[in-house]
Tab-separated table of C-alpha atoms in Angstrom:
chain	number	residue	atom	x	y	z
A	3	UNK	CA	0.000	0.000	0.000
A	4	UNK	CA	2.768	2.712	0.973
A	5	UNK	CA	5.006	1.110	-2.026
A	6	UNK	CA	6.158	3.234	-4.744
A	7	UNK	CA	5.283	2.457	-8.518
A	8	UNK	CA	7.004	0.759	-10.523
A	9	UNK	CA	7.676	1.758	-14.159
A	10	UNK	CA	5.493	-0.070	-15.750
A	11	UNK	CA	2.385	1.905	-14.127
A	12	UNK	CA	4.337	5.535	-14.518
A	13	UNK	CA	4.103	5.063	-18.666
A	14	UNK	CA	0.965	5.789	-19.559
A	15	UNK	CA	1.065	9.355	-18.171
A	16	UNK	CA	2.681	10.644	-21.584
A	17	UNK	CA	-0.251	10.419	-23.586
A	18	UNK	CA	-2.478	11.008	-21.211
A	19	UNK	CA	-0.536	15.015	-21.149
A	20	UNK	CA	-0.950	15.044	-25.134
A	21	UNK	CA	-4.322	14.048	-24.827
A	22	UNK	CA	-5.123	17.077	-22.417
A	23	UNK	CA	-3.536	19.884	-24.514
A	24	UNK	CA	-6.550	19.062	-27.105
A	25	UNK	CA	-8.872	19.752	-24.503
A	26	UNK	CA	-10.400	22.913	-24.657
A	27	UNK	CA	-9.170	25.834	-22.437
A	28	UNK	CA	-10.878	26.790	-19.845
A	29	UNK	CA	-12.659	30.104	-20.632
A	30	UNK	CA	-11.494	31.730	-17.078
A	31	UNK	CA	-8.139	30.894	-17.545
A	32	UNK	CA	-5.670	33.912	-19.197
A	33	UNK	CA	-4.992	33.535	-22.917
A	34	UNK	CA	-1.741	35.547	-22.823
A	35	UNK	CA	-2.502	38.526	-25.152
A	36	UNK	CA	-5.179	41.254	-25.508
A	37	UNK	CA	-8.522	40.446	-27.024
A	38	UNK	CA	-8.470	42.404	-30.636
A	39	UNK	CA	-11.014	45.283	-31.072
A	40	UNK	CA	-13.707	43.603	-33.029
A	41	UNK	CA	-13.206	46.180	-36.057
A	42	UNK	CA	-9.644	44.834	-36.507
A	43	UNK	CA	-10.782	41.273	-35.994
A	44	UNK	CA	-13.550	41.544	-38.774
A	45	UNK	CA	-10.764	43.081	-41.235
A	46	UNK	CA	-8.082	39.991	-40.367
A	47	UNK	CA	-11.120	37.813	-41.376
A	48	UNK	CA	-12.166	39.635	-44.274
A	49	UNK	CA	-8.159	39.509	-45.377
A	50	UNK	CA	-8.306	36.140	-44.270
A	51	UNK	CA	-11.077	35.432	-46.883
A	52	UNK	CA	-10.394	37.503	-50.023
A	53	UNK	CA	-6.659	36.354	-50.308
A	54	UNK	CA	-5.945	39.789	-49.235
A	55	UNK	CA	-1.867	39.838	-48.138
A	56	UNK	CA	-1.728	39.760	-44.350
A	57	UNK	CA	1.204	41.930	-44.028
A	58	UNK	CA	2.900	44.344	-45.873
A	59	UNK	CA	5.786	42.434	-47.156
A	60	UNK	CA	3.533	39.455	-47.883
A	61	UNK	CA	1.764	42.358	-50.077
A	62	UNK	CA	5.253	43.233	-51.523
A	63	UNK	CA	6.708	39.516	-52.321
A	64	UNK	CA	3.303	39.063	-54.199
A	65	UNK	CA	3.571	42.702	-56.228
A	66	UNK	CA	7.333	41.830	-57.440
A	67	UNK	CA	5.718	37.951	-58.114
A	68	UNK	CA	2.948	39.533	-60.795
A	69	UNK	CA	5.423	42.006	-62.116
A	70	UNK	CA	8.027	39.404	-62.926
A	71	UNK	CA	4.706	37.358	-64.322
A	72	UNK	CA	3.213	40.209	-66.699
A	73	UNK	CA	7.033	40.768	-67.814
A	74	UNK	CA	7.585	37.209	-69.272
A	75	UNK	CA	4.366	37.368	-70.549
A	76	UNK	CA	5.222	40.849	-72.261
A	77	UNK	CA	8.541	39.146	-73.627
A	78	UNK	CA	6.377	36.411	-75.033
A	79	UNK	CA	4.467	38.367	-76.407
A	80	UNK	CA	7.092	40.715	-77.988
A	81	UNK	CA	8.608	37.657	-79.498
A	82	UNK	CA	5.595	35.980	-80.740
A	83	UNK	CA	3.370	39.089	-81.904
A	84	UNK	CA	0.343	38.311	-79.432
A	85	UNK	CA	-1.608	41.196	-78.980
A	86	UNK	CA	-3.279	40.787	-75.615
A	87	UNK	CA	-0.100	40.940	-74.225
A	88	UNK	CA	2.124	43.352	-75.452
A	89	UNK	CA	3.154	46.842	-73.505
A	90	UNK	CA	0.790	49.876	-74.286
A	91	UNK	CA	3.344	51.475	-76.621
A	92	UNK	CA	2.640	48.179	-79.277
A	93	UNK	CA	-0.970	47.951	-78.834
A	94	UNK	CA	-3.720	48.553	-81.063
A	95	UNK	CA	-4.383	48.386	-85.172
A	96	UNK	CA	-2.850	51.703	-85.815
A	97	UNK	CA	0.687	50.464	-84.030
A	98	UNK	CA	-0.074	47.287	-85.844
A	99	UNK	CA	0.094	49.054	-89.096
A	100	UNK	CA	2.943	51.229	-88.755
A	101	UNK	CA	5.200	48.094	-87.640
A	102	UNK	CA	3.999	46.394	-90.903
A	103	UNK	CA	4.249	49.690	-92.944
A	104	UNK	CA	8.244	50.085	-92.096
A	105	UNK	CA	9.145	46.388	-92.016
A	106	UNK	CA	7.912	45.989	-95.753
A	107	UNK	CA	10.021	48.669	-96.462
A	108	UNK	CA	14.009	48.354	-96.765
A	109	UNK	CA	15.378	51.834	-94.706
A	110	UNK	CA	18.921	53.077	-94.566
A	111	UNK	CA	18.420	53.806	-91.215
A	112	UNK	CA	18.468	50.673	-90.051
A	113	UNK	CA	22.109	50.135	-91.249
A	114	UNK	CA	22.995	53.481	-89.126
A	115	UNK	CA	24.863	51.533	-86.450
A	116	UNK	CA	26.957	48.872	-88.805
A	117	UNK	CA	27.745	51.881	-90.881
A	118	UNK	CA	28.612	54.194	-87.848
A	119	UNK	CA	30.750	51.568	-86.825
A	120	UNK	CA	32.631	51.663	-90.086
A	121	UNK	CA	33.221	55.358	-90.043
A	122	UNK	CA	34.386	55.789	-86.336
A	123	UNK	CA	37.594	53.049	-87.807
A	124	UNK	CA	38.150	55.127	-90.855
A	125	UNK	CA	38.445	58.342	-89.006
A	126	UNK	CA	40.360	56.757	-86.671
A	127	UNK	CA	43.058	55.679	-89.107
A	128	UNK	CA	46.289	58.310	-89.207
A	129	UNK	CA	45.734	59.013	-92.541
A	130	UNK	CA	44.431	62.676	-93.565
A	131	UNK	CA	42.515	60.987	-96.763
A	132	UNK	CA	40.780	58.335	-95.259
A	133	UNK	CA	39.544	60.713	-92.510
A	134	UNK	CA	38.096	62.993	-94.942
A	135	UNK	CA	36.565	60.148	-96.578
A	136	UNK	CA	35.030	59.015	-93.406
A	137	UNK	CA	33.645	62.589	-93.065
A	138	UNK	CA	31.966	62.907	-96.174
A	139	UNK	CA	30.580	59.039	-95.659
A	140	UNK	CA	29.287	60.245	-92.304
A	141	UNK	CA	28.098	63.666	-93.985
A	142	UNK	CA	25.900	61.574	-96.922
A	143	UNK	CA	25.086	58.972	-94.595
A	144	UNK	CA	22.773	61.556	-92.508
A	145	UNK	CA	21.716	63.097	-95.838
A	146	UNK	CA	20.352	59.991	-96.896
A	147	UNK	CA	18.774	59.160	-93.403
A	148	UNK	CA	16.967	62.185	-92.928
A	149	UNK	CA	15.462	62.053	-97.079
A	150	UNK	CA	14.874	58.859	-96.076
A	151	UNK	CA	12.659	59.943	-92.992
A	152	UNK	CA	10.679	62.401	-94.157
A	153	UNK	CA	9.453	60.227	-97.382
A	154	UNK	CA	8.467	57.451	-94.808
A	155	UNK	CA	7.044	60.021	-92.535
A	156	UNK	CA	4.897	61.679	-95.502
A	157	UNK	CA	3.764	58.202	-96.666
A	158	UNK	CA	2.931	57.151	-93.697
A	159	UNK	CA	0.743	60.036	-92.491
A	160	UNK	CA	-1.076	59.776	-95.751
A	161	UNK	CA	-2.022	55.885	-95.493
A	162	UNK	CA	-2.957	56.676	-91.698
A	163	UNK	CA	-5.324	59.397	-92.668
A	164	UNK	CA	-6.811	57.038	-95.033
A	165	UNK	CA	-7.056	53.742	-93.403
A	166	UNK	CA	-7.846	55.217	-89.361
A	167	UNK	CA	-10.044	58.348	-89.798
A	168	UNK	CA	-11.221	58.020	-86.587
A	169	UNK	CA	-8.699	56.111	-84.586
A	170	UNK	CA	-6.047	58.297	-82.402
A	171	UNK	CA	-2.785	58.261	-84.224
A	172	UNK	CA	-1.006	60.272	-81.579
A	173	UNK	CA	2.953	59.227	-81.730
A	174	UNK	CA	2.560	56.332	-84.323
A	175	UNK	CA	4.629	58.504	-86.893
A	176	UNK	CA	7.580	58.534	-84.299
A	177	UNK	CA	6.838	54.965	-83.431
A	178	UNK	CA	7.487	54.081	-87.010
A	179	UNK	CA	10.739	56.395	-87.042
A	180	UNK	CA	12.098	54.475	-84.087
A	181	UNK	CA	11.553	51.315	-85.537
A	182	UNK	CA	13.320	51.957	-88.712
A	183	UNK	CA	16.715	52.967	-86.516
A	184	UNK	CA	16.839	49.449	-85.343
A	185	UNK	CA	17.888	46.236	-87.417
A	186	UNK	CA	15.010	44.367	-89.265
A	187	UNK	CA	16.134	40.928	-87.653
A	188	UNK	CA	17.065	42.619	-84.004
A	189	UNK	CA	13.068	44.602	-83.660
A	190	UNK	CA	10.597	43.811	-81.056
A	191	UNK	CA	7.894	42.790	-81.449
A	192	UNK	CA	9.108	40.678	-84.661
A	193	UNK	CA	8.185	41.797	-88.106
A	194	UNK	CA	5.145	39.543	-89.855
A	195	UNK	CA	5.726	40.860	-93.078
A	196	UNK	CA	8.162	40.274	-95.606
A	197	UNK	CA	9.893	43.073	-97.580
A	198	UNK	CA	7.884	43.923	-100.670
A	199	UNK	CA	4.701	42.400	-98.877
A	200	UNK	CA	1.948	45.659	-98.587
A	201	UNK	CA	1.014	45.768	-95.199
């Protein structure tokens, strides 16, 4: 009777503890922090719900996640030609146009940097004639750029009047311009016509 237990009956007191911290609490007892105002506890369950971040650098890690998300799909789209994804500056039939208008076209332009390239080694060279050669390339290079421009930029007002009376054609001459300074093979998004083909 005055005996001490043995092992054997001290063992089952382990899951006997476990069992008791699924027990619920009692409601006297303190919980250990202050009981939220019930405005604030209505907005963590309406966060809770929605999907709503719960903090604000939850709400930042998931911003930079659907930038980095709406960029690869702009890339994508750049490099495939799909239209309900590319950046504002692409969209729309009238930017549609113009891209097709000045890749059907062959531009000098577009060999500015090759040829620039050229010309900065020939005026390089220490020799007084092939400098002034490179000058006068140079010289008729930007001749021929800027006749170049303003017969694309007259042509292309013209077919824009005729084919988008109503449509806003705000910057789409410019657009154009810009395009024709880069390499047909190196522009975004990627021509879809050949040269020759009429837009």
């Amino acid at each position: 009777m005055f005996r001490s237990r043995s092992k054997e009956e001290k063992a089952p007191t382990a899951p006997v503890t476990a069992d008791l911290s699924k027990q619920p609490r009692d409601p006297e007892a303190p919980k250990g922090r202050p009981t939220p105002k019930r405005s604030e506890a209505q907005g963590q369950r309406r966060r809770a719900n929605s999907g709503a971040p719960v903090n604000r650098k939850e709400g930042m890690r998931r911003q930079r996640e659907a930038r980095r998300a709406d960029l690869a799909r702009q890339r994508e789209a750049l490099a495939s030609g799909d239209e309900r994804y590319l950046p504002a500056r692409d969209k729309g039939p009238v930017r549609r146009f113009v891209r097709d208008f000045v890749d059907s076209r062959f531009h000098i332009a577009e060999w500015f940097l090759p040829l620039a390239v050229v010309i900065l080694v020939l005026s390089i060279l220490q020799n007084a004639r092939m400098q002034n050669i490179a000058l006068l390339l140079w010289m008729g290079v930007i001749v021929l750029i800027v006749v170049d421009s303003i017969g694309l930029t007259v042509r292309l007002k013209k077919q824009l009047k005729e084919r988008f009376p109503n449509e806003p054609k705000r910057g789409a001459v410019a657009y154009g311009l810009m395009r024709t300074l880069q390499m047909r093979r190196l522009r975004l998004p990627k021509p879809k016509v050949k040269r020759g083909e009429r837009p």
